[in-house]
mmCIF file of N, CA and C in Angstrom:
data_model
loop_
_atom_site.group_PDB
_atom_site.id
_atom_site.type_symbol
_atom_site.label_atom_id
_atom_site.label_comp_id
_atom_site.label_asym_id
_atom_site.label_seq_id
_atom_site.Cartn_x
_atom_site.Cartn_y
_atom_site.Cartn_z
ATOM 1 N N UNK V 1 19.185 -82.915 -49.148
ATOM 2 C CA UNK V 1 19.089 -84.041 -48.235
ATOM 3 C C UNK V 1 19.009 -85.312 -49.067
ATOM 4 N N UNK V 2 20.006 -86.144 -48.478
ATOM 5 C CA UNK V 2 20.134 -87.315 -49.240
ATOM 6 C C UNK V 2 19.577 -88.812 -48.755
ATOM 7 N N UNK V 3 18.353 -88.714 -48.563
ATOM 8 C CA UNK V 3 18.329 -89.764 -47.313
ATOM 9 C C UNK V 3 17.923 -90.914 -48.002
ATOM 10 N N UNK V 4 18.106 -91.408 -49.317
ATOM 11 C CA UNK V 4 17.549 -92.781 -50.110
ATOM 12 C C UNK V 4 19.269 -93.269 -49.796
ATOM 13 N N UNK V 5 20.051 -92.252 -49.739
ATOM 14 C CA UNK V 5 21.310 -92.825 -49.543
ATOM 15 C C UNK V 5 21.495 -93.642 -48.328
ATOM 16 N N UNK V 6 21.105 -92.631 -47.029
ATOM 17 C CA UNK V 6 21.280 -92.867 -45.506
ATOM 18 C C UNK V 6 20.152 -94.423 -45.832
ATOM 19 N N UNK V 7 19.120 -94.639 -46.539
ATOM 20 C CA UNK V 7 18.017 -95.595 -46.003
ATOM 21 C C UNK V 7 18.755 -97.089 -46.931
ATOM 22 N N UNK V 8 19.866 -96.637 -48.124
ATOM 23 C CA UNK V 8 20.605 -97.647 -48.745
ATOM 24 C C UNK V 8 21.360 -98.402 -47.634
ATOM 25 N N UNK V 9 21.785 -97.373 -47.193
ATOM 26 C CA UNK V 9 23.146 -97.804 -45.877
ATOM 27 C C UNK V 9 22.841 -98.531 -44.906
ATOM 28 N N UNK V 10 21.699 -98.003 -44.653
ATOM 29 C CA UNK V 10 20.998 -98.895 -43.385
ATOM 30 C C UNK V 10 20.660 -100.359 -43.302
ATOM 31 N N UNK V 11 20.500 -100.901 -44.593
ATOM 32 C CA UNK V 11 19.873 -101.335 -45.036
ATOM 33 C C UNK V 11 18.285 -102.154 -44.514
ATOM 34 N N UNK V 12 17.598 -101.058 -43.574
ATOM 35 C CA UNK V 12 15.994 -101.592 -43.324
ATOM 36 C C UNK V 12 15.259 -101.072 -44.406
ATOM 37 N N UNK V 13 14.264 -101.810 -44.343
ATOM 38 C CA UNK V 13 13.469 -101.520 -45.342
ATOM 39 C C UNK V 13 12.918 -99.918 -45.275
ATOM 40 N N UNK V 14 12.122 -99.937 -46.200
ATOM 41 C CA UNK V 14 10.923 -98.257 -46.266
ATOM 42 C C UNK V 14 10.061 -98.016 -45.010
ATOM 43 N N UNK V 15 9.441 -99.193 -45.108
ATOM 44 C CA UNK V 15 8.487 -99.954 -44.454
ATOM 45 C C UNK V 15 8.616 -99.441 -42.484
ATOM 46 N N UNK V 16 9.969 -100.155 -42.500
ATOM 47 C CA UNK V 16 10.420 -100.434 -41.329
ATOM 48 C C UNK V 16 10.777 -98.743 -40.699
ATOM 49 N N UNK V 17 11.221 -98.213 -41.581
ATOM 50 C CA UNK V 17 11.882 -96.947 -41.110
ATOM 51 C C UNK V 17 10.748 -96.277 -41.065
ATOM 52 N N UNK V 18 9.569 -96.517 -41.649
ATOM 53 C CA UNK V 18 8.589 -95.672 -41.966
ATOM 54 C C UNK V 18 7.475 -95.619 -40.407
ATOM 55 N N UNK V 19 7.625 -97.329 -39.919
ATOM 56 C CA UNK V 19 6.962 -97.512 -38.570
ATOM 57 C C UNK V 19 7.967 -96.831 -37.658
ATOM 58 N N UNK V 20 9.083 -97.160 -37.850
ATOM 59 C CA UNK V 20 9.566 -96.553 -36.194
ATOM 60 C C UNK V 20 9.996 -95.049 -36.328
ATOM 61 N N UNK V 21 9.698 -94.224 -37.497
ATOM 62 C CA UNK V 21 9.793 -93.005 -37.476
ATOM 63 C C UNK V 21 7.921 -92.788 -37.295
ATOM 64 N N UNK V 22 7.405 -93.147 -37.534
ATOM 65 C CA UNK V 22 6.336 -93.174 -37.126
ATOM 66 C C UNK V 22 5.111 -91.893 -38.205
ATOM 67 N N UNK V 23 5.893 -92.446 -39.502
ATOM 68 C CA UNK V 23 5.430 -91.345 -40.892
ATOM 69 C C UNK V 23 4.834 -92.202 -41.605
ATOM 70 N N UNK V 24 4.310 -91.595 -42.711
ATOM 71 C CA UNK V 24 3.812 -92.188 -43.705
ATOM 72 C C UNK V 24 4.799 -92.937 -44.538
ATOM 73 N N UNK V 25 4.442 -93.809 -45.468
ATOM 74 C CA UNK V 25 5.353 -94.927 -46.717
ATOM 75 C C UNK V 25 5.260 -93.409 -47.930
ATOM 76 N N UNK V 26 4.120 -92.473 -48.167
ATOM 77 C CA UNK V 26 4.011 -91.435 -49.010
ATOM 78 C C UNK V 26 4.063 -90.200 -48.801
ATOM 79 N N UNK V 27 4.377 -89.614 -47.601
ATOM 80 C CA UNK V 27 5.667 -88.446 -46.832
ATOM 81 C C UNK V 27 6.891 -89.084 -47.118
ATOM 82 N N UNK V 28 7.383 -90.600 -46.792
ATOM 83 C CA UNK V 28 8.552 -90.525 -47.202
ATOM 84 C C UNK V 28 9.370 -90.511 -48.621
ATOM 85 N N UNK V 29 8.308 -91.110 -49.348
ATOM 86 C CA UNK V 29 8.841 -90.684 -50.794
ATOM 87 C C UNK V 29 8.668 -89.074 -51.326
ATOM 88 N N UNK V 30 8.202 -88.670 -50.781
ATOM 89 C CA UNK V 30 7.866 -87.031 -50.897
ATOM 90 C C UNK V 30 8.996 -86.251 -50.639
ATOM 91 N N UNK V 31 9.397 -87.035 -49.171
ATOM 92 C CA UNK V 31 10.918 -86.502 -48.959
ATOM 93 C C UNK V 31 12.072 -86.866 -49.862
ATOM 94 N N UNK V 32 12.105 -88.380 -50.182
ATOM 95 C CA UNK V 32 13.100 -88.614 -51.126
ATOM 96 C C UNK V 32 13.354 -88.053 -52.298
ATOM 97 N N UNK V 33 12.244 -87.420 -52.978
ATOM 98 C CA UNK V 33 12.201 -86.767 -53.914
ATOM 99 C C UNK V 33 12.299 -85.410 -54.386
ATOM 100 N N UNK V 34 12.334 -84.860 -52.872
ATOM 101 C CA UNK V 34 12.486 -83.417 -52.647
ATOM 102 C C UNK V 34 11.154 -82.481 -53.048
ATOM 103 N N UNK V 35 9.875 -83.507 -52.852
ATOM 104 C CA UNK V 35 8.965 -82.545 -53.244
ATOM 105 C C UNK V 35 8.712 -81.709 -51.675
ATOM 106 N N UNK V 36 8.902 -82.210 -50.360
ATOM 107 C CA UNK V 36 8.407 -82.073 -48.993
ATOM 108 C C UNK V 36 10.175 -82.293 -48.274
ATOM 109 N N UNK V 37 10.401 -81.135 -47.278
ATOM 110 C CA UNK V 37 11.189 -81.135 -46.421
ATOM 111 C C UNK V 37 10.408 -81.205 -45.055
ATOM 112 N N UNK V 38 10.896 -82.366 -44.659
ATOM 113 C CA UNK V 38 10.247 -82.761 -43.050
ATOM 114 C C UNK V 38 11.076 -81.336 -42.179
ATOM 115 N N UNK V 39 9.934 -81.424 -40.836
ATOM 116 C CA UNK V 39 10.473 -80.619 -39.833
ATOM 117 C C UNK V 39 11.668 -81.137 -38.786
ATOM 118 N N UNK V 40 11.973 -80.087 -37.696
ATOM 119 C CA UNK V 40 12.472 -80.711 -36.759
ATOM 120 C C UNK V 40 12.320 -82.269 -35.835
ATOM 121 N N UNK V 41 11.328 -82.352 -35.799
ATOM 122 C CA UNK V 41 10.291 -83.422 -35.311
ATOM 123 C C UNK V 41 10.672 -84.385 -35.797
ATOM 124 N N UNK V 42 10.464 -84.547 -37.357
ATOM 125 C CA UNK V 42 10.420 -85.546 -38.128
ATOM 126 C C UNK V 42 11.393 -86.042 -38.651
ATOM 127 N N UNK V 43 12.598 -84.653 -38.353
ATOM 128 C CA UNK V 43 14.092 -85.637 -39.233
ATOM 129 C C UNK V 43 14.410 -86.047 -37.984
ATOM 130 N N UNK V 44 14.231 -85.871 -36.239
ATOM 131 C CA UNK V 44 14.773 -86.338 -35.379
ATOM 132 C C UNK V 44 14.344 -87.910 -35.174
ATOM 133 N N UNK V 45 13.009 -87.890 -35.760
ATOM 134 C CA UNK V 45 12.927 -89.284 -36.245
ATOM 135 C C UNK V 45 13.325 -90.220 -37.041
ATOM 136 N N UNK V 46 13.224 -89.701 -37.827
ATOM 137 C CA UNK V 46 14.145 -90.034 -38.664
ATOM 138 C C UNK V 46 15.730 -90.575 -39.095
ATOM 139 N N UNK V 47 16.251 -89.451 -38.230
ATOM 140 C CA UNK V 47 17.374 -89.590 -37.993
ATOM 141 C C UNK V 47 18.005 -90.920 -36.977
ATOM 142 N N UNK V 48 16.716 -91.079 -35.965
ATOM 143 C CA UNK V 48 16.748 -92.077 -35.057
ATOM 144 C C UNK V 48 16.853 -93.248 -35.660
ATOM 145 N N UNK V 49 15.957 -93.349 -36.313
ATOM 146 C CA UNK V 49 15.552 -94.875 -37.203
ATOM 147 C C UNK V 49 16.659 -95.278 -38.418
ATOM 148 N N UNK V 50 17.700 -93.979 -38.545
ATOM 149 C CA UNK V 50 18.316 -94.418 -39.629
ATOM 150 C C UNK V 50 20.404 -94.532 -39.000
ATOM 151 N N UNK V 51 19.860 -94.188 -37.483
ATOM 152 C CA UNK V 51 21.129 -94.410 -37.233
ATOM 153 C C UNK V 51 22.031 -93.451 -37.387
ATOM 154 N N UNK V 52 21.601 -92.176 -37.798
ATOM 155 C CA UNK V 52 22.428 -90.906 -38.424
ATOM 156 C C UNK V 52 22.429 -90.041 -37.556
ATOM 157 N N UNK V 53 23.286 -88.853 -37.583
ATOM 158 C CA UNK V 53 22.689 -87.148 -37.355
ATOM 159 C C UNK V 53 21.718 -86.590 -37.770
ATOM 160 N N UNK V 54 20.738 -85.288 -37.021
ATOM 161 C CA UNK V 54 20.056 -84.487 -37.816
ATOM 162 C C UNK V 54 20.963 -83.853 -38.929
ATOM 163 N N UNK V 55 22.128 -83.518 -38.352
ATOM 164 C CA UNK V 55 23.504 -82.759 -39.509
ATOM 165 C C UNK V 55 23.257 -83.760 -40.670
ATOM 166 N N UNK V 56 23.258 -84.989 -40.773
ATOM 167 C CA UNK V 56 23.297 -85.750 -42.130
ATOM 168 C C UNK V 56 22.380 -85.709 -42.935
ATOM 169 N N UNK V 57 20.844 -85.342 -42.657
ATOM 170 C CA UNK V 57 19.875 -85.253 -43.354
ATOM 171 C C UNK V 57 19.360 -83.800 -43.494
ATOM 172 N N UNK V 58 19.962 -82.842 -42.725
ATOM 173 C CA UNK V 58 19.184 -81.201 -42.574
ATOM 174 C C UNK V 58 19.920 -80.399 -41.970
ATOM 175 N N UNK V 59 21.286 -79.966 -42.935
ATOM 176 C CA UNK V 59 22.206 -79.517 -42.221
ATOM 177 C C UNK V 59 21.295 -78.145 -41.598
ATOM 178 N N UNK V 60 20.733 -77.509 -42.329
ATOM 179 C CA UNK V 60 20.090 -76.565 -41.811
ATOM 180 C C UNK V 60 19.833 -76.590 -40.795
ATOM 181 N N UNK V 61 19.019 -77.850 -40.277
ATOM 182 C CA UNK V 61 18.550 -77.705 -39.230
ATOM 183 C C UNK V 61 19.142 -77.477 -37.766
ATOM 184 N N UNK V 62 20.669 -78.701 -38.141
ATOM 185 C CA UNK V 62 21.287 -78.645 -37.512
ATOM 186 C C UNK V 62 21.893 -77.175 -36.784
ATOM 187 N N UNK V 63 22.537 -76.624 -38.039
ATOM 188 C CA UNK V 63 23.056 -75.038 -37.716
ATOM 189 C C UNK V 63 22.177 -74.237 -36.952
ATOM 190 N N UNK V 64 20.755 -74.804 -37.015
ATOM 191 C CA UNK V 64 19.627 -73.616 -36.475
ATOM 192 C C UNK V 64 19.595 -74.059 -34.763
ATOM 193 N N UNK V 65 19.856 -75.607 -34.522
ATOM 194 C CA UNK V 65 20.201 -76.289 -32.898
ATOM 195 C C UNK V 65 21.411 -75.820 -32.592
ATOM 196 N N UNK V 66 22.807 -75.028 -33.355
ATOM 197 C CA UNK V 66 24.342 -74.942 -32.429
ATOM 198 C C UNK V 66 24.749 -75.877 -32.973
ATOM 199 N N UNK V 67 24.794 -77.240 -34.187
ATOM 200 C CA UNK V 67 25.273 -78.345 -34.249
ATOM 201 C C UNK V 67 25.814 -77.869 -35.747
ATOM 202 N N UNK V 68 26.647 -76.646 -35.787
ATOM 203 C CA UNK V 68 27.305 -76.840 -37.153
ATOM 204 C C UNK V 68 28.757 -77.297 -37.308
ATOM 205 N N UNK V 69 29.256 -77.772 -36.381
ATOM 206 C CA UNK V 69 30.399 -78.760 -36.338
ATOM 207 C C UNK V 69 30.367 -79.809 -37.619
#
């Protein structure tokens, strides 16, 4: 999961993505770094705030919803 990419693109801040996903500023570097893979829950937030698919950040996850298109 590449999401320092998806949060380049976006271009909102950490900050910003961090309130309206409604996570921590230090879960999300956890994620960026690949020490912590967020759940369903959290990449749908995620995903919200960044304008993306769950497919773009967790293909897994996706495949596990029917969304392996």
């Amino acid at each position: 999961m590449n999401i320092t990419k998806h949060i380049s693109a976006n271009g909102l801040s950490r900050e910003a993505i961090c309130e309206e996903a409604k996570i921590s500023r230090t879960f999300l570097s956890l994620i960026e770094s690949g020490e912590r893979k967020p759940g369903l829950k959290t990449v749908g937030k995620l995903a919200n705030s960044l304008g993306v698919s769950v497919r773009d950040l967790r293909p897994d996850l996706a495949i596990l919803l029917g969304d392996a298109a």
